[in-house]
Short mmCIF file of C-alpha atoms in Angstrom, two decimals:
data_model
loop_
_atom_site.label_atom_id
_atom_site.label_comp_id
_atom_site.label_asym_id
_atom_site.label_seq_id
_atom_site.Cartn_x
_atom_site.Cartn_y
_atom_site.Cartn_z
CA MET A 25 66.47 73.98 129.44
CA ALA A 26 69.97 74.81 130.81
CA GLU A 27 71.35 72.63 133.28
CA THR A 28 71.57 75.61 135.46
CA ASP A 29 67.73 76.14 135.50
CA LEU A 30 67.36 72.52 136.76
CA THR A 31 64.73 72.15 139.79
CA ILE A 32 65.08 70.56 143.10
CA ARG A 33 63.09 67.56 141.80
CA GLU A 34 64.90 67.50 138.67
CA LEU A 35 68.14 67.94 140.25
CA ARG A 36 67.39 64.85 142.74
CA ARG A 37 66.30 62.68 139.75
CA ARG A 38 69.47 63.43 137.64
CA PHE A 39 71.62 62.41 140.69
CA ALA A 40 69.71 59.33 141.59
CA ASP A 41 69.89 58.00 137.91
CA LYS A 42 73.78 59.07 137.86
CA SER A 43 73.08 61.08 134.69
CA LEU A 44 74.21 64.08 136.50
CA SER A 45 76.05 64.12 139.76
CA PRO A 46 76.57 67.24 142.43
CA LEU A 47 79.74 67.58 141.57
CA GLU A 48 79.14 68.38 137.56
CA TYR A 49 76.09 70.04 138.17
CA TRP A 50 77.92 72.46 140.59
CA LEU A 51 81.14 73.16 137.93
CA SER A 52 78.37 73.95 135.75
CA LEU A 53 76.52 76.45 138.06
CA GLU A 54 80.06 78.17 138.96
CA ASP A 55 80.51 78.96 135.35
CA HIS A 56 77.14 80.78 135.53
CA ILE A 57 77.95 82.51 138.73
CA ALA A 58 81.01 83.77 137.31
CA ALA A 59 79.22 85.18 134.02
CA TRP A 60 76.53 86.69 135.98
CA GLU A 61 78.02 87.46 139.44
CA PRO A 62 79.96 91.13 138.26
CA SER A 63 77.24 92.92 137.13
CA ILE A 64 74.78 92.14 139.60
CA SER A 65 77.00 91.50 143.28
CA ALA A 66 74.24 89.40 144.97
CA LEU A 67 77.04 87.17 146.83
CA TYR A 68 78.98 87.82 150.13
CA LEU A 69 81.65 85.22 151.19
CA TYR A 70 81.39 83.22 147.69
CA ASP A 71 83.56 80.18 148.51
CA PRO A 72 83.92 77.75 144.99
CA GLU A 73 86.56 76.05 146.54
CA ALA A 74 84.39 74.84 149.21
CA ALA A 75 81.60 74.41 147.11
CA ARG A 76 83.39 72.02 144.97
CA ALA A 77 84.53 69.91 148.24
CA GLN A 78 80.75 69.90 149.13
CA ALA A 79 79.72 68.74 146.35
CA LYS A 80 82.16 66.03 145.65
CA ALA A 81 80.97 64.43 149.35
CA SER A 82 77.59 64.72 148.27
CA THR A 83 78.66 62.94 144.71
CA GLU A 84 80.35 59.87 146.91
CA ARG A 85 77.23 59.96 149.14
CA TRP A 86 74.80 59.65 146.40
CA ALA A 87 76.94 57.19 144.57
CA LYS A 88 76.46 54.92 147.67
CA GLY A 89 73.12 55.40 148.23
CA GLN A 90 73.77 57.15 151.58
CA THR A 91 72.55 60.65 151.53
CA LEU A 92 71.94 62.77 154.41
CA GLY A 93 68.69 64.24 153.80
CA ALA A 94 65.94 65.62 150.80
CA LEU A 95 68.79 68.75 149.86
CA ASP A 96 71.82 66.37 149.57
CA GLY A 97 73.71 68.17 146.82
CA ILE A 98 71.58 71.04 146.26
CA PRO A 99 73.30 74.28 146.03
CA VAL A 100 72.23 76.79 148.36
CA THR A 101 72.85 80.66 149.90
CA LEU A 102 71.60 82.11 152.83
CA LYS A 103 71.10 85.77 153.58
CA GLU A 104 74.07 87.15 155.58
CA LEU A 105 71.82 87.91 158.42
CA ILE A 106 71.47 84.24 159.20
CA ALA A 107 75.07 83.25 160.86
CA THR A 108 77.19 80.58 159.82
CA LYS A 109 79.76 79.48 162.10
CA GLY A 110 83.29 80.67 161.44
CA GLN A 111 82.31 83.62 159.28
CA PRO A 112 81.30 87.26 160.08
CA VAL A 113 77.71 88.54 160.24
CA PRO A 114 78.30 92.43 159.14
CA LEU A 115 74.67 93.07 159.06
CA GLY A 116 75.20 94.87 155.59
CA THR A 117 76.91 97.59 157.30
CA ARG A 118 80.73 99.17 157.78
CA ALA A 119 79.55 100.02 161.77
CA VAL A 120 79.48 96.21 162.84
CA GLU A 121 83.13 95.04 163.77
CA LEU A 122 83.65 91.86 162.12
CA LYS A 123 83.79 88.51 164.26
CA ALA A 124 83.20 84.92 163.45
CA ALA A 125 79.97 83.59 164.17
CA GLU A 126 80.32 80.68 167.01
CA ALA A 127 77.69 78.35 165.95
CA ASP A 128 75.46 77.94 162.63
CA ALA A 129 71.78 79.51 162.90
CA PRO A 130 69.11 77.21 162.68
CA ALA A 131 68.32 77.54 158.61
CA ALA A 132 72.22 77.01 158.42
CA ALA A 133 72.22 73.71 160.74
CA ARG A 134 69.20 72.21 159.07
CA LEU A 135 70.66 72.69 155.52
CA ARG A 136 73.82 71.35 156.50
CA GLU A 137 72.31 68.46 158.18
CA ASP A 138 70.87 67.34 155.03
CA GLY A 139 73.54 67.50 153.15
CA ALA A 140 73.17 70.85 151.18
CA VAL A 141 75.70 72.44 149.17
CA ILE A 142 76.17 76.09 150.77
CA PHE A 143 78.42 78.19 148.65
CA ALA A 144 77.72 81.84 149.66
CA LYS A 145 76.22 84.43 151.73
CA THR A 146 73.90 86.86 149.98
CA THR A 147 73.64 90.65 150.36
CA CYS A 148 71.40 92.95 152.65
CA PRO A 149 71.31 96.51 153.40
CA ASP A 150 72.26 97.89 156.59
CA TYR A 151 70.72 96.12 159.60
CA GLY A 152 68.52 94.64 156.89
CA MET A 153 66.35 97.83 157.25
CA LEU A 154 65.95 98.84 153.94
CA SER A 155 64.06 97.37 150.33
CA SER A 156 67.25 98.01 148.62
CA GLY A 157 70.35 96.16 147.49
CA LEU A 158 72.22 99.46 148.82
CA SER A 159 74.62 98.90 151.54
CA SER A 160 77.76 100.70 153.33
CA PHE A 161 79.42 97.20 153.48
CA HIS A 162 78.63 95.02 150.44
CA PRO A 163 78.63 96.17 146.50
CA LEU A 164 75.84 97.42 144.98
CA SER A 165 73.49 94.66 144.51
CA ARG A 166 71.47 94.87 140.91
CA ASN A 167 68.09 93.49 139.48
CA PRO A 168 69.02 90.59 137.05
CA TRP A 169 65.93 91.83 134.93
CA ASP A 170 67.15 95.70 134.30
CA ARG A 171 70.71 96.01 136.21
CA THR A 172 69.39 99.81 136.20
CA GLN A 173 66.77 98.89 138.53
CA ASN A 174 66.62 97.56 142.43
CA PRO A 175 66.33 94.03 143.07
CA GLY A 176 64.71 95.29 146.69
CA GLY A 177 65.34 94.31 149.96
CA SER A 178 66.72 93.38 152.59
CA SER A 179 66.85 89.85 151.03
CA ALA A 180 68.66 91.72 147.89
CA GLY A 181 71.17 89.51 146.93
CA ALA A 182 68.98 86.46 147.70
CA ALA A 183 66.47 87.90 145.15
CA ALA A 184 69.00 88.62 142.25
CA ALA A 185 70.49 85.38 142.74
CA ALA A 186 67.29 83.28 142.27
CA ALA A 187 66.37 85.32 139.39
CA ALA A 188 70.05 85.15 137.92
CA GLY A 189 69.53 81.29 138.20
CA TYR A 190 72.25 80.96 141.27
CA GLY A 191 70.97 77.40 142.01
CA PRO A 192 67.29 76.49 142.94
CA LEU A 193 67.32 77.66 146.63
CA HIS A 194 68.18 80.61 148.38
CA ILE A 195 67.22 81.24 152.14
CA GLY A 196 66.14 85.00 153.10
CA THR A 197 64.69 86.92 156.45
CA ASP A 198 61.30 89.16 156.44
CA ILE A 199 60.26 91.39 159.14
CA GLY A 200 58.00 93.62 157.14
CA GLY A 201 58.16 92.02 153.64
CA SER A 202 61.84 91.49 153.14
CA VAL A 203 61.64 88.18 151.14
CA ARG A 204 58.30 89.02 149.55
CA LEU A 205 59.30 92.22 148.46
CA PRO A 206 62.29 91.79 146.64
CA ALA A 207 60.61 88.09 145.35
CA GLY A 208 57.76 90.72 143.76
CA TRP A 209 60.23 92.84 141.78
CA THR A 210 62.29 90.09 140.73
CA GLY A 211 59.89 87.67 139.56
CA ILE A 212 60.96 84.78 142.04
CA PHE A 213 58.72 82.94 144.40
CA GLY A 214 59.40 84.21 147.90
CA PHE A 215 57.50 82.41 151.20
CA LYS A 216 57.38 83.85 154.47
CA PRO A 217 55.76 81.32 156.77
CA SER A 218 53.68 81.31 159.60
CA HIS A 219 56.06 82.89 162.48
CA GLY A 220 57.68 80.12 164.33
CA ARG A 221 57.13 77.73 161.70
CA VAL A 222 61.45 78.24 160.19
CA PRO A 223 63.26 78.75 163.82
CA ALA A 224 65.37 82.50 163.64
CA ASP A 225 68.26 83.08 165.91
CA PRO A 226 67.98 85.95 166.66
CA TYR A 227 64.66 86.19 167.61
CA TYR A 228 62.36 89.40 166.86
CA VAL A 229 58.69 90.24 166.56
CA GLY A 230 57.70 89.47 163.24
CA ARG A 231 60.87 87.94 161.84
CA CYS A 232 60.80 85.09 159.61
CA VAL A 233 63.12 82.90 157.81
CA GLY A 234 62.00 81.59 154.38
CA PRO A 235 62.71 80.30 150.59
CA MET A 236 63.36 82.37 147.87
CA THR A 237 62.98 80.18 144.58
CA ARG A 238 62.02 79.95 140.76
CA THR A 239 59.14 77.80 141.76
CA VAL A 240 56.70 76.83 144.14
CA GLU A 241 57.52 73.29 144.72
CA ASP A 242 61.24 74.15 145.13
CA ALA A 243 60.34 76.22 148.15
CA ALA A 244 57.86 73.63 149.55
CA PHE A 245 60.72 70.99 149.15
CA SER A 246 62.87 73.17 151.26
CA MET A 247 60.50 73.50 154.18
CA ALA A 248 60.80 69.93 155.75
CA THR A 249 64.32 70.95 156.50
CA LEU A 250 63.99 74.20 157.08
CA SER A 251 60.64 73.77 159.76
CA ARG A 252 62.23 71.29 162.11
CA PRO A 253 62.38 72.96 165.26
CA ASP A 254 65.27 74.79 167.10
CA TRP A 255 65.17 75.57 171.01
CA ARG A 256 67.12 78.85 170.37
CA ASP A 257 63.89 80.38 168.80
CA GLY A 258 61.16 80.37 171.63
CA THR A 259 58.66 80.85 169.03
CA SER A 260 59.30 77.80 166.87
CA LEU A 261 56.83 75.42 166.57
CA PRO A 262 56.43 71.82 167.20
CA PRO A 263 57.35 69.01 164.97
CA ASN A 264 55.20 68.86 162.06
CA ASP A 265 54.08 65.88 159.96
CA LEU A 266 52.93 68.22 157.49
CA ASP A 267 53.30 66.40 153.59
CA TRP A 268 54.91 69.50 152.18
CA MET A 269 55.07 68.27 148.63
CA ASP A 270 51.28 67.76 148.90
CA LEU A 271 50.30 70.79 146.86
CA ASN A 272 46.85 69.67 145.25
CA ILE A 273 43.80 72.37 146.09
CA ASP A 274 40.34 72.31 145.46
CA MET A 275 38.83 76.11 145.47
CA SER A 276 35.38 75.35 145.33
CA GLY A 277 33.70 77.18 147.57
CA MET A 278 36.63 79.39 148.94
CA ARG A 279 36.32 83.05 149.83
CA ILE A 280 39.32 84.58 148.47
CA GLY A 281 39.40 88.51 149.39
CA LEU A 282 40.87 90.90 147.20
CA MET A 283 42.39 94.05 148.23
CA LEU A 284 43.92 96.51 146.13
CA ASP A 285 44.21 99.65 148.86
CA ALA A 286 46.70 99.01 151.55
CA GLY A 287 45.11 101.72 153.53
CA CYS A 288 48.43 104.07 153.45
CA GLY A 289 51.51 104.21 152.12
CA LEU A 290 52.54 104.57 148.19
CA ALA A 291 49.54 104.42 145.42
CA VAL A 292 49.78 101.30 143.71
CA ASP A 293 50.52 101.80 139.96
CA ASP A 294 47.72 101.02 137.60
CA GLU A 295 49.63 98.23 135.66
CA ILE A 296 50.00 96.52 139.23
CA SER A 297 46.30 96.66 139.77
CA VAL A 298 45.48 95.49 136.27
CA ALA A 299 47.98 92.43 136.70
CA VAL A 300 46.51 91.64 140.12
CA GLU A 301 42.76 91.80 139.29
CA ALA A 302 43.70 89.49 136.24
CA ALA A 303 45.14 86.82 138.53
CA ALA A 304 42.34 87.03 140.91
CA LYS A 305 40.26 86.04 137.83
CA GLN A 306 42.04 82.88 137.73
CA PHE A 307 41.28 81.74 141.43
CA GLU A 308 37.83 82.97 140.58
CA GLN A 309 37.86 80.34 137.33
CA ALA A 310 39.22 77.92 139.54
CA GLY A 311 35.84 77.51 141.85
CA ALA A 312 37.01 80.59 144.33
CA ALA A 313 34.22 83.40 145.49
CA ILE A 314 36.52 86.69 145.09
CA VAL A 315 35.12 89.41 147.39
CA SER A 316 36.66 92.70 148.07
CA ALA A 317 38.91 93.19 151.05
CA GLU A 318 39.15 96.51 152.94
CA PRO A 319 42.47 97.59 154.48
CA VAL A 320 43.77 95.98 157.55
CA LEU A 321 46.49 98.59 157.88
CA THR A 322 46.39 102.49 159.08
CA ARG A 323 48.55 105.64 159.01
CA ALA A 324 48.41 105.31 162.71
CA MET A 325 49.74 102.02 162.63
CA LEU A 326 52.82 102.49 160.31
CA ASP A 327 53.85 105.54 162.19
CA GLY A 328 53.69 103.69 165.38
CA LEU A 329 55.86 100.82 163.88
CA ASP A 330 58.42 103.64 162.38
CA LYS A 331 58.94 104.88 165.92
CA PHE A 332 59.05 101.60 167.43
CA TRP A 333 62.02 100.58 164.79
CA ARG A 334 63.81 103.93 164.94
CA SER A 335 63.86 103.59 168.75
CA ARG A 336 64.72 100.04 168.50
CA LEU A 337 68.03 100.73 166.19
CA TRP A 338 68.89 103.92 167.88
CA ALA A 339 69.58 101.95 171.00
CA ASP A 340 71.84 99.73 169.45
CA LEU A 341 73.91 102.56 167.58
CA ALA A 342 73.84 104.82 170.39
CA GLU A 343 76.36 102.36 171.79
CA LEU A 344 78.68 102.58 168.90
CA ASP A 345 81.82 105.22 168.73
CA ASP A 346 81.23 108.16 166.55
CA ASN A 347 83.59 106.60 163.81
CA ARG A 348 81.65 103.63 163.74
CA ARG A 349 78.24 105.01 163.84
CA ASP A 350 79.28 107.79 161.10
CA SER A 351 80.27 104.72 158.71
CA ILE A 352 76.40 103.70 158.47
CA LEU A 353 74.85 104.14 155.26
CA PRO A 354 73.84 108.05 155.70
CA TYR A 355 69.83 107.21 154.46
CA ILE A 356 69.58 104.52 157.83
CA GLY A 357 71.71 106.61 159.91
CA ASP A 358 69.36 109.57 159.54
CA TRP A 359 66.47 107.63 159.87
CA ALA A 360 67.77 105.69 163.37
CA LYS A 361 68.62 109.16 164.72
CA GLY A 362 64.84 110.02 164.50
CA GLY A 363 64.80 107.30 167.33
CA ALA A 364 66.76 109.71 169.88
CA ALA A 365 63.65 111.79 170.25
CA VAL A 366 61.34 108.95 170.93
CA SER A 367 60.38 108.65 174.45
CA GLY A 368 59.92 105.38 176.18
CA ALA A 369 56.30 105.74 176.53
CA ASP A 370 56.08 106.65 172.80
CA ALA A 371 58.16 103.59 171.91
CA VAL A 372 56.02 101.30 173.62
CA ARG A 373 52.77 103.06 171.98
CA GLY A 374 54.66 102.36 168.31
CA PHE A 375 55.02 98.86 169.80
CA ASN A 376 51.54 98.41 170.51
CA GLN A 377 50.11 99.30 166.97
CA THR A 378 51.61 95.80 166.06
CA ILE A 379 49.06 94.53 168.26
CA GLU A 380 46.43 96.49 166.40
CA MET A 381 47.67 95.04 163.27
CA ARG A 382 47.33 91.89 164.65
CA LYS A 383 43.75 92.34 165.52
CA SER A 384 43.03 94.31 162.07
CA CYS A 385 43.84 90.90 160.25
CA GLY A 386 42.56 88.91 162.23
CA ARG A 387 38.98 90.32 162.05
CA LEU A 388 39.50 90.32 158.01
CA PHE A 389 39.85 86.64 158.48
CA THR A 390 37.10 85.87 160.13
CA GLY A 391 35.15 86.14 156.63
CA ILE A 392 37.77 85.00 154.03
CA ASP A 393 40.17 81.74 153.74
CA ALA A 394 42.70 83.48 151.78
CA LEU A 395 43.64 87.06 150.68
CA LEU A 396 45.00 88.27 147.04
CA SER A 397 46.86 91.69 147.18
CA PRO A 398 49.52 93.48 145.46
CA THR A 399 52.83 92.60 146.62
CA ASN A 400 54.76 95.97 145.88
CA PRO A 401 53.02 99.20 145.18
CA ILE A 402 55.14 100.29 142.44
CA ILE A 403 56.95 98.55 139.36
CA SER A 404 60.48 99.40 140.35
CA TYR A 405 63.40 102.00 141.20
CA PRO A 406 66.50 102.75 140.58
CA ALA A 407 69.48 100.62 141.96
CA GLU A 408 71.76 103.50 143.56
CA TRP A 409 68.19 104.40 145.53
CA ALA A 410 68.16 103.40 149.36
CA SER A 411 64.24 102.77 149.25
CA PRO A 412 61.36 103.22 147.10
CA THR A 413 60.86 106.95 147.92
CA ASN A 414 64.59 107.52 148.62
CA ASP A 415 63.08 109.53 151.64
CA PRO A 416 64.41 108.57 155.25
CA THR A 417 61.48 110.74 156.61
CA LEU A 418 59.02 108.24 154.27
CA PRO A 419 60.99 104.93 154.68
CA PHE A 420 58.06 102.54 154.93
CA GLU A 421 55.37 103.65 152.66
CA HIS A 422 56.31 100.43 150.34
CA ILE A 423 55.97 98.10 153.05
CA ALA A 424 51.78 98.64 153.70
CA PHE A 425 50.70 95.51 151.99
CA THR A 426 53.52 93.31 153.48
CA VAL A 427 54.01 94.12 156.74
CA PRO A 428 50.96 93.30 158.28
CA TRP A 429 51.12 89.72 158.12
CA ASN A 430 54.30 89.68 159.88
CA MET A 431 52.68 91.15 162.89
CA SER A 432 49.91 88.69 162.75
CA GLU A 433 52.37 85.67 162.27
CA GLN A 434 50.45 84.69 159.23
CA PRO A 435 51.73 82.90 155.95
CA ALA A 436 52.00 84.95 152.90
CA ALA A 437 53.97 84.68 149.53
CA SER A 438 54.63 86.83 146.53
CA ILE A 439 54.50 84.74 143.35
CA ASN A 440 55.14 86.69 139.82
CA CYS A 441 51.67 87.67 138.13
CA GLY A 442 52.63 89.08 134.92
CA PHE A 443 55.17 92.03 133.75
CA SER A 444 55.17 95.65 133.18
CA ARG A 445 55.19 97.59 129.85
CA SER A 446 58.70 98.17 131.01
CA GLY A 447 59.27 94.55 130.88
CA MET A 448 59.85 94.18 134.91
CA PRO A 449 58.16 91.75 137.00
CA ILE A 450 54.91 91.94 138.87
CA GLY A 451 54.44 90.50 142.30
CA LEU A 452 51.00 89.05 143.33
CA GLN A 453 50.67 88.49 147.30
CA ILE A 454 48.79 85.59 148.56
CA VAL A 455 48.13 85.31 152.47
CA GLY A 456 46.58 82.52 154.21
CA PRO A 457 45.07 81.78 157.96
CA ARG A 458 47.74 81.42 161.03
CA PHE A 459 49.81 78.04 160.71
CA ASP A 460 48.17 76.94 157.43
CA ASP A 461 51.49 77.48 155.34
CA LEU A 462 50.23 74.93 153.03
CA ARG A 463 47.08 76.55 151.79
CA VAL A 464 49.25 79.30 151.14
CA LEU A 465 51.85 77.13 149.07
CA ARG A 466 49.00 75.04 147.45
CA LEU A 467 46.95 78.70 146.08
CA SER A 468 50.58 79.63 145.00
CA LYS A 469 50.96 76.24 142.89
CA ALA A 470 47.77 76.40 141.37
CA PHE A 471 47.92 79.79 140.36
CA GLU A 472 51.50 78.93 138.88
CA ALA A 473 50.21 76.09 137.00
CA ARG A 474 47.29 78.19 135.78
CA THR A 475 49.49 80.87 134.31
CA GLY A 476 52.44 78.12 133.03
CA GLY A 477 54.89 80.66 135.65
CA VAL A 478 57.51 82.31 134.29
CA ARG A 479 58.76 80.80 131.05
CA SER A 480 61.81 82.97 130.12
CA TRP A 481 64.43 84.08 133.06
CA PRO A 482 67.38 86.97 132.20
CA ARG A 483 70.31 85.44 130.88
CA PRO A 484 74.19 86.49 131.97
CA PRO A 485 75.09 89.48 130.14
CA VAL A 486 77.43 89.37 127.11
CA THR A 487 80.88 89.94 127.68
CA ALA A 488 83.23 90.94 125.17
#
């Protein structure tokens, strides 16, 4: 195993026995990033000099036995939508005036408190409203498994960075699948906690913050830090005493739903259906009863959400001058303009469809303990596309499996369950009851243990 592939647990053991220091590890990682970054463009505000200083300070703390927290010395990136004090938050678009953030957002503050080495932000598309690495502000982010293909989004850079091995921990955000979708397309583990489990600022309906990692345990390790409450998020859950590293589970007697039809949106590729059904067999062999699950989403729900989100974004864009509005990625601009024709009553009706999603998800979980489904309906799509359809009149056809669980506030994860004939990763989504984040992590860990996880990750391109 390359030094840059070490997990958080392995790094902490090496830091503790002094066979590796945080600074030595960072310098190895710095070289690794230099080999990868020109070809995948995952990072924004990358600052290796500041990272060296943070890693040096952590090395001194480890030497004295005075570490700040469980993530002391662990390199981490934050999606650029997550504010870091003194740095701009461009929201992935050229339309935003760049101003230094006045304070760290909750996730950034918690990581700093625990001594993590924050070395960069990661890219996202305009306003985080695409499942793509395409942005009017950032360079085009690409999928390390095949650089002609898209990493997905909106946590595009975070997914690319994790798959390429830019350290063990990357923090994304998810309002309709923006952690899980790119996780599925890049083969990593992406965890969307229960709403409020990880405080978010600014808060928005369905918006969650979650870890993106190569292993389930690395994501679990981060949760004790990330889940500390913050007053700035009015939905922030109370302090928890969960043992996030207790990942054992007995599936005997569990009823686990298998959903292969989302109810609307893009049809599921045959290779994905086969991989997800094979994954379900693993849970069955572990003692669970697998039962067929009907869709929770309808066309009316998805179209209502589309109207609501269009009107919401247009309300912000209408305040911009023409030059700034024209600088937005045309796909997003064209989509948002549709919000100008949405009446206030229709916007409210659209929002009400999020309540219908919540009811539909709640009804399903009266009869099951967890749910399995595809994360993504298709294998991959070109890096240059703005979305899997590349059509602003069909913007959300790819989120039908993921978005309901944002609106129902339930924990959900994406974990790799195989590869396509073209060599691209396939994601399995695991959903649990509201607030039972540990159940999702435990089921994910059990699946990872049974399959062995991803055994071979992409390596940096060879330069002449």
